[in-house]
Amino acid sequence: DQQVKQNSPSLSVQEGRISILNCDYTNSMFDYFLWYKKYPAEGPTFLISISSIKDKNEDGRFTVFLNKSAKHLSLHIVPSQPGDSAVYFCAASDQITGANNLFFGTGTRLTVIP
Amino acid sequence: NAGVTQTPKFQVLKTGQSMTLQCAQDMNHEYMSWYRQDPGMGLRLIHYSVGAGITDQGEVPNGYNVSRSTTEDFPLRLLSAAPSQTSVYFCASRYSLGRQNSPLHFGNGTRLTVT
């Protein structure tokens, strides 16, 4: 049973506009959340993270929002650039196993149109 | 630094054959792990290690063995390959002790096909 869900397999956005990628989770014990970005034929690379004690974390063009009551997080990319075209994975770790086991979503393929 | 290096990049096996996927990292990371990526399933943890001589099972360990004799290397062994093990395998590492939330660094993956 998928504990981290990314319900949109793909998203297309015009260059310069905002990209919003969504992620839902079911395990209330998750306390740390990460976003990874993956280009074809490469491994995922870390993008941004957020602890459950915060509701927002910002790093340049990337902002992650966490809504614990809704068990929902989102990644905002502003402005979107063609180089942002990749698959984005949401991941979470829980208070029991800690960071030894990350649970990943199925990914959302973002295409930024020039 | 080379980061996390996985070999081979591609492999085709027949059912019942055995092989070892190699993973090495040069960042002195205590934690290393193996994930598999399948369509519609995301990445799932197979096995992990928090240091030399210590290994533990992840979400999908059946059919795989691991060992950790050095900090740098964490090979994944398939003793008798099955078509269900057709997947893309990623090795990842990170700092562990005292830095529980340090991000994972991934290798570029091994694409395995079992016929």
mmCIF file of C-alpha atoms in Angstrom:
data_model
loop_
_atom_site.group_PDB
_atom_site.id
_atom_site.type_symbol
_atom_site.label_atom_id
_atom_site.label_comp_id
_atom_site.label_asym_id
_atom_site.label_seq_id
_atom_site.Cartn_x
_atom_site.Cartn_y
_atom_site.Cartn_z
ATOM 1 C CA ASP A 1 0.000 0.000 0.000
ATOM 2 C CA GLN A 2 1.516 3.283 -1.158
ATOM 3 C CA GLN A 3 2.034 5.541 1.885
ATOM 4 C CA VAL A 4 3.244 8.476 -0.227
ATOM 5 C CA LYS A 5 1.151 9.344 -3.254
ATOM 6 C CA GLN A 6 1.724 11.623 -6.182
ATOM 7 C CA ASN A 7 -1.540 11.508 -8.056
ATOM 8 C CA SER A 8 -0.439 13.531 -11.085
ATOM 9 C CA PRO A 9 1.891 11.492 -13.301
ATOM 10 C CA SER A 10 2.694 14.510 -15.440
ATOM 11 C CA LEU A 11 2.505 18.300 -15.514
ATOM 12 C CA SER A 12 3.237 20.799 -18.314
ATOM 13 C CA VAL A 13 3.958 24.457 -17.590
ATOM 14 C CA GLN A 14 5.051 27.437 -19.677
ATOM 15 C CA GLU A 15 8.509 28.840 -18.996
ATOM 16 C CA GLY A 16 8.359 31.653 -16.446
ATOM 17 C CA ARG A 17 5.130 30.456 -14.864
ATOM 18 C CA ILE A 18 4.702 28.661 -11.538
ATOM 19 C CA SER A 19 4.916 24.854 -11.302
ATOM 20 C CA ILE A 20 3.049 23.231 -8.418
ATOM 21 C CA LEU A 21 3.715 19.573 -7.700
ATOM 22 C CA ASN A 22 1.567 17.837 -5.110
ATOM 23 C CA CYS A 23 2.108 14.957 -2.725
ATOM 24 C CA ASP A 24 -0.199 13.260 -0.216
ATOM 25 C CA TYR A 25 0.697 10.842 2.538
ATOM 26 C CA THR A 26 -1.239 8.492 4.771
ATOM 27 C CA ASN A 27 1.149 7.759 7.675
ATOM 28 C CA SER A 28 0.683 10.250 10.524
ATOM 29 C CA MET A 29 4.082 9.182 11.927
ATOM 30 C CA PHE A 30 5.941 10.809 9.015
ATOM 31 C CA ASP A 31 7.933 13.740 10.362
ATOM 32 C CA TYR A 32 10.404 14.630 7.627
ATOM 33 C CA PHE A 33 9.730 15.195 3.959
ATOM 34 C CA LEU A 34 11.999 15.608 0.953
ATOM 35 C CA TRP A 35 11.777 16.315 -2.755
ATOM 36 C CA TYR A 36 14.143 14.716 -5.238
ATOM 37 C CA LYS A 37 14.581 15.539 -8.904
ATOM 38 C CA LYS A 38 15.549 12.942 -11.504
ATOM 39 C CA TYR A 39 16.822 13.382 -15.047
ATOM 40 C CA PRO A 40 16.793 10.429 -17.496
ATOM 41 C CA ALA A 41 19.621 7.912 -17.037
ATOM 42 C CA GLU A 42 20.684 9.573 -13.782
ATOM 43 C CA GLY A 43 19.968 8.933 -10.133
ATOM 44 C CA PRO A 44 17.651 11.198 -8.140
ATOM 45 C CA THR A 45 19.244 14.314 -6.657
ATOM 46 C CA PHE A 46 18.112 16.047 -3.476
ATOM 47 C CA LEU A 47 16.207 19.284 -3.989
ATOM 48 C CA ILE A 48 14.638 20.523 -0.762
ATOM 49 C CA SER A 49 13.292 19.197 2.539
ATOM 50 C CA ILE A 50 10.983 20.174 5.367
ATOM 51 C CA SER A 51 10.546 19.030 8.934
ATOM 52 C CA SER A 52 7.076 18.517 10.381
ATOM 53 C CA ILE A 53 7.696 21.348 12.861
ATOM 54 C CA LYS A 54 7.576 23.812 9.950
ATOM 55 C CA ASP A 55 4.934 24.557 7.352
ATOM 56 C CA LYS A 56 7.149 26.194 4.751
ATOM 57 C CA ASN A 57 10.738 25.998 3.578
ATOM 58 C CA GLU A 58 12.244 28.083 0.798
ATOM 59 C CA ASP A 59 15.421 27.702 -1.246
ATOM 60 C CA GLY A 60 15.777 30.076 -4.154
ATOM 61 C CA ARG A 61 13.107 29.311 -6.746
ATOM 62 C CA PHE A 62 11.889 26.269 -4.793
ATOM 63 C CA THR A 63 9.435 26.353 -1.895
ATOM 64 C CA VAL A 64 7.895 23.395 -0.120
ATOM 65 C CA PHE A 65 4.653 23.775 1.830
ATOM 66 C CA LEU A 66 3.450 21.261 4.416
ATOM 67 C CA ASN A 67 -0.160 20.945 5.600
ATOM 68 C CA LYS A 68 -0.055 18.363 8.373
ATOM 69 C CA SER A 69 -3.780 18.328 9.045
ATOM 70 C CA ALA A 70 -4.441 17.471 5.386
ATOM 71 C CA LYS A 71 -1.379 15.203 5.148
ATOM 72 C CA HIS A 72 -0.382 17.126 2.051
ATOM 73 C CA LEU A 73 2.737 18.804 0.786
ATOM 74 C CA SER A 74 3.486 20.719 -2.350
ATOM 75 C CA LEU A 75 6.557 21.940 -4.216
ATOM 76 C CA HIS A 76 6.370 25.332 -5.905
ATOM 77 C CA ILE A 77 8.884 26.311 -8.563
ATOM 78 C CA VAL A 78 8.862 29.996 -9.500
ATOM 79 C CA PRO A 79 9.737 30.909 -12.172
ATOM 80 C CA SER A 80 9.856 27.607 -14.015
ATOM 81 C CA GLN A 81 12.765 27.079 -16.409
ATOM 82 C CA PRO A 82 13.266 24.504 -19.194
ATOM 83 C CA GLY A 83 16.088 22.938 -17.151
ATOM 84 C CA ASP A 84 13.522 22.098 -14.481
ATOM 85 C CA SER A 85 12.010 19.483 -16.820
ATOM 86 C CA ALA A 86 12.507 16.222 -14.920
ATOM 87 C CA VAL A 87 10.691 13.682 -12.773
ATOM 88 C CA TYR A 88 10.080 14.882 -9.217
ATOM 89 C CA PHE A 89 9.762 12.434 -6.338
ATOM 90 C CA CYS A 90 8.291 13.211 -2.961
ATOM 91 C CA ALA A 91 9.699 11.177 -0.038
ATOM 92 C CA ALA A 92 9.015 10.857 3.686
ATOM 93 C CA SER A 93 10.531 9.267 6.770
ATOM 94 C CA ASP A 94 8.783 8.318 9.990
ATOM 95 C CA GLN A 95 9.535 8.590 13.687
ATOM 96 C CA ILE A 96 9.992 4.816 14.086
ATOM 97 C CA THR A 97 12.567 3.879 11.469
ATOM 98 C CA GLY A 98 13.867 7.411 11.146
ATOM 99 C CA ALA A 99 15.880 8.310 8.098
ATOM 100 C CA ASN A 100 16.963 4.685 7.546
ATOM 101 C CA ASN A 101 13.929 4.081 5.365
ATOM 102 C CA LEU A 102 12.590 6.720 3.017
ATOM 103 C CA PHE A 103 9.155 6.127 1.487
ATOM 104 C CA PHE A 104 8.926 7.508 -2.040
ATOM 105 C CA GLY A 105 5.994 8.554 -4.171
ATOM 106 C CA THR A 106 5.619 7.386 -7.763
ATOM 107 C CA GLY A 107 6.890 10.650 -9.242
ATOM 108 C CA THR A 108 5.516 13.492 -11.364
ATOM 109 C CA ARG A 109 7.087 14.270 -14.739
ATOM 110 C CA LEU A 110 7.368 18.050 -15.143
ATOM 111 C CA THR A 111 7.773 19.511 -18.625
ATOM 112 C CA VAL A 112 8.572 23.216 -18.871
ATOM 113 C CA ILE A 113 7.719 24.525 -22.325
ATOM 114 C CA PRO A 114 10.014 27.277 -23.653
ATOM 115 C CA ASN B 1 34.881 13.048 -5.622
ATOM 116 C CA ALA B 2 33.163 10.461 -7.808
ATOM 117 C CA GLY B 3 30.207 10.268 -5.403
ATOM 118 C CA VAL B 4 28.240 7.004 -5.652
ATOM 119 C CA THR B 5 29.393 4.683 -8.443
ATOM 120 C CA GLN B 6 27.295 1.753 -9.637
ATOM 121 C CA THR B 7 28.352 -0.993 -12.025
ATOM 122 C CA PRO B 8 27.232 -2.315 -14.413
ATOM 123 C CA LYS B 9 24.876 0.215 -16.018
ATOM 124 C CA PHE B 10 22.931 -2.488 -17.852
ATOM 125 C CA GLN B 11 22.605 -6.241 -17.349
ATOM 126 C CA VAL B 12 20.510 -9.016 -18.891
ATOM 127 C CA LEU B 13 20.160 -12.273 -16.965
ATOM 128 C CA LYS B 14 18.361 -15.525 -17.565
ATOM 129 C CA THR B 15 16.030 -16.855 -14.898
ATOM 130 C CA GLY B 16 18.029 -18.676 -12.232
ATOM 131 C CA GLN B 17 21.342 -16.943 -12.892
ATOM 132 C CA SER B 18 23.153 -15.110 -10.133
ATOM 133 C CA MET B 19 24.951 -11.806 -10.194
ATOM 134 C CA THR B 20 26.249 -9.000 -8.011
ATOM 135 C CA LEU B 21 25.478 -5.333 -8.491
ATOM 136 C CA GLN B 22 28.379 -3.230 -7.315
ATOM 137 C CA CYS B 23 28.143 0.057 -5.409
ATOM 138 C CA ALA B 24 30.978 2.190 -4.099
ATOM 139 C CA GLN B 25 31.068 5.644 -2.522
ATOM 140 C CA ASP B 26 34.007 7.890 -1.727
ATOM 141 C CA MET B 27 32.286 10.358 0.628
ATOM 142 C CA ASN B 28 32.946 8.364 3.835
ATOM 143 C CA HIS B 29 29.202 7.974 4.358
ATOM 144 C CA GLU B 30 28.191 5.601 7.127
ATOM 145 C CA TYR B 31 24.747 4.803 5.656
ATOM 146 C CA MET B 32 24.300 2.972 2.347
ATOM 147 C CA SER B 33 21.191 1.504 0.786
ATOM 148 C CA TRP B 34 19.705 -0.176 -2.264
ATOM 149 C CA TYR B 35 16.415 0.853 -3.864
ATOM 150 C CA ARG B 36 14.544 -0.533 -6.832
ATOM 151 C CA GLN B 37 12.385 1.591 -9.096
ATOM 152 C CA ASP B 38 9.438 0.047 -10.886
ATOM 153 C CA PRO B 39 6.750 1.731 -13.017
ATOM 154 C CA GLY B 40 3.879 2.977 -10.867
ATOM 155 C CA MET B 41 5.665 2.000 -7.644
ATOM 156 C CA GLY B 42 8.167 4.732 -6.908
ATOM 157 C CA LEU B 43 11.459 3.732 -5.266
ATOM 158 C CA ARG B 44 11.338 0.938 -2.694
ATOM 159 C CA LEU B 45 14.042 0.115 -0.164
ATOM 160 C CA ILE B 46 15.612 -3.363 -0.491
ATOM 161 C CA HIS B 47 18.394 -3.403 2.125
ATOM 162 C CA TYR B 48 20.414 -0.838 4.000
ATOM 163 C CA SER B 49 23.518 -0.590 6.168
ATOM 164 C CA VAL B 50 24.428 1.936 8.855
ATOM 165 C CA GLY B 51 28.090 0.942 8.924
ATOM 166 C CA ALA B 52 30.619 -1.787 8.123
ATOM 167 C CA GLY B 53 29.398 -5.152 9.364
ATOM 168 C CA ILE B 54 25.808 -3.965 9.918
ATOM 169 C CA THR B 55 22.959 -4.601 7.479
ATOM 170 C CA ASP B 56 19.188 -4.635 7.741
ATOM 171 C CA GLN B 57 16.161 -5.334 5.578
ATOM 172 C CA GLY B 58 14.029 -2.728 3.907
ATOM 173 C CA GLU B 59 10.575 -2.962 2.401
ATOM 174 C CA VAL B 60 11.308 -5.545 -0.349
ATOM 175 C CA PRO B 61 14.309 -7.692 0.734
ATOM 176 C CA ASN B 62 13.258 -11.115 -0.602
ATOM 177 C CA GLY B 63 15.565 -12.533 -3.264
ATOM 178 C CA TYR B 64 18.458 -10.219 -2.414
ATOM 179 C CA ASN B 65 21.502 -10.480 -0.156
ATOM 180 C CA VAL B 66 23.892 -7.771 0.976
ATOM 181 C CA SER B 67 27.053 -7.452 3.018
ATOM 182 C CA ARG B 68 29.122 -4.473 4.152
ATOM 183 C CA SER B 69 32.758 -5.374 4.741
ATOM 184 C CA THR B 70 34.080 -1.834 4.170
ATOM 185 C CA THR B 71 32.679 1.677 4.551
ATOM 186 C CA GLU B 72 33.059 2.285 0.808
ATOM 187 C CA ASP B 73 31.368 -0.771 -0.749
ATOM 188 C CA PHE B 74 27.856 -2.213 -0.524
ATOM 189 C CA PRO B 75 27.231 -4.944 -3.134
ATOM 190 C CA LEU B 76 23.768 -6.350 -3.829
ATOM 191 C CA ARG B 77 23.569 -10.035 -4.707
ATOM 192 C CA LEU B 78 20.835 -11.812 -6.612
ATOM 193 C CA LEU B 79 21.297 -15.527 -5.920
ATOM 194 C CA SER B 80 18.703 -16.851 -8.386
ATOM 195 C CA ALA B 81 17.272 -14.166 -10.639
ATOM 196 C CA ALA B 82 13.542 -14.084 -11.374
ATOM 197 C CA PRO B 83 11.604 -12.031 -13.975
ATOM 198 C CA SER B 84 10.002 -10.117 -11.060
ATOM 199 C CA GLN B 85 13.449 -8.675 -10.324
ATOM 200 C CA THR B 86 13.502 -6.835 -13.653
ATOM 201 C CA SER B 87 13.891 -3.256 -12.489
ATOM 202 C CA VAL B 88 16.184 -0.264 -12.200
ATOM 203 C CA TYR B 89 18.353 -0.493 -9.106
ATOM 204 C CA PHE B 90 19.750 2.539 -7.306
ATOM 205 C CA CYS B 91 22.411 2.600 -4.645
ATOM 206 C CA ALA B 92 22.381 5.583 -2.276
ATOM 207 C CA SER B 93 24.448 6.813 0.655
ATOM 208 C CA ARG B 94 24.407 9.570 3.238
ATOM 209 C CA TYR B 95 25.947 10.635 6.512
ATOM 210 C CA SER B 96 24.283 8.772 9.348
ATOM 211 C CA LEU B 97 25.685 9.262 12.806
ATOM 212 C CA GLY B 98 24.527 12.554 14.293
ATOM 213 C CA ARG B 99 23.060 13.736 10.987
ATOM 214 C CA GLN B 100 19.868 11.754 10.685
ATOM 215 C CA ASN B 101 18.270 14.059 8.154
ATOM 216 C CA SER B 102 21.170 14.438 5.735
ATOM 217 C CA PRO B 103 19.925 13.797 2.170
ATOM 218 C CA LEU B 104 20.639 10.661 0.175
ATOM 219 C CA HIS B 105 23.171 10.750 -2.657
ATOM 220 C CA PHE B 106 22.203 8.343 -5.434
ATOM 221 C CA GLY B 107 24.213 6.527 -8.061
ATOM 222 C CA ASN B 108 23.092 6.559 -11.693
ATOM 223 C CA GLY B 109 21.402 3.188 -11.508
ATOM 224 C CA THR B 110 21.685 -0.322 -12.952
ATOM 225 C CA ARG B 111 18.990 -1.410 -15.396
ATOM 226 C CA LEU B 112 18.466 -5.162 -14.942
ATOM 227 C CA THR B 113 16.378 -7.357 -17.214
ATOM 228 C CA VAL B 114 15.640 -10.975 -16.285
ATOM 229 C CA THR B 115 14.305 -13.136 -19.111
#
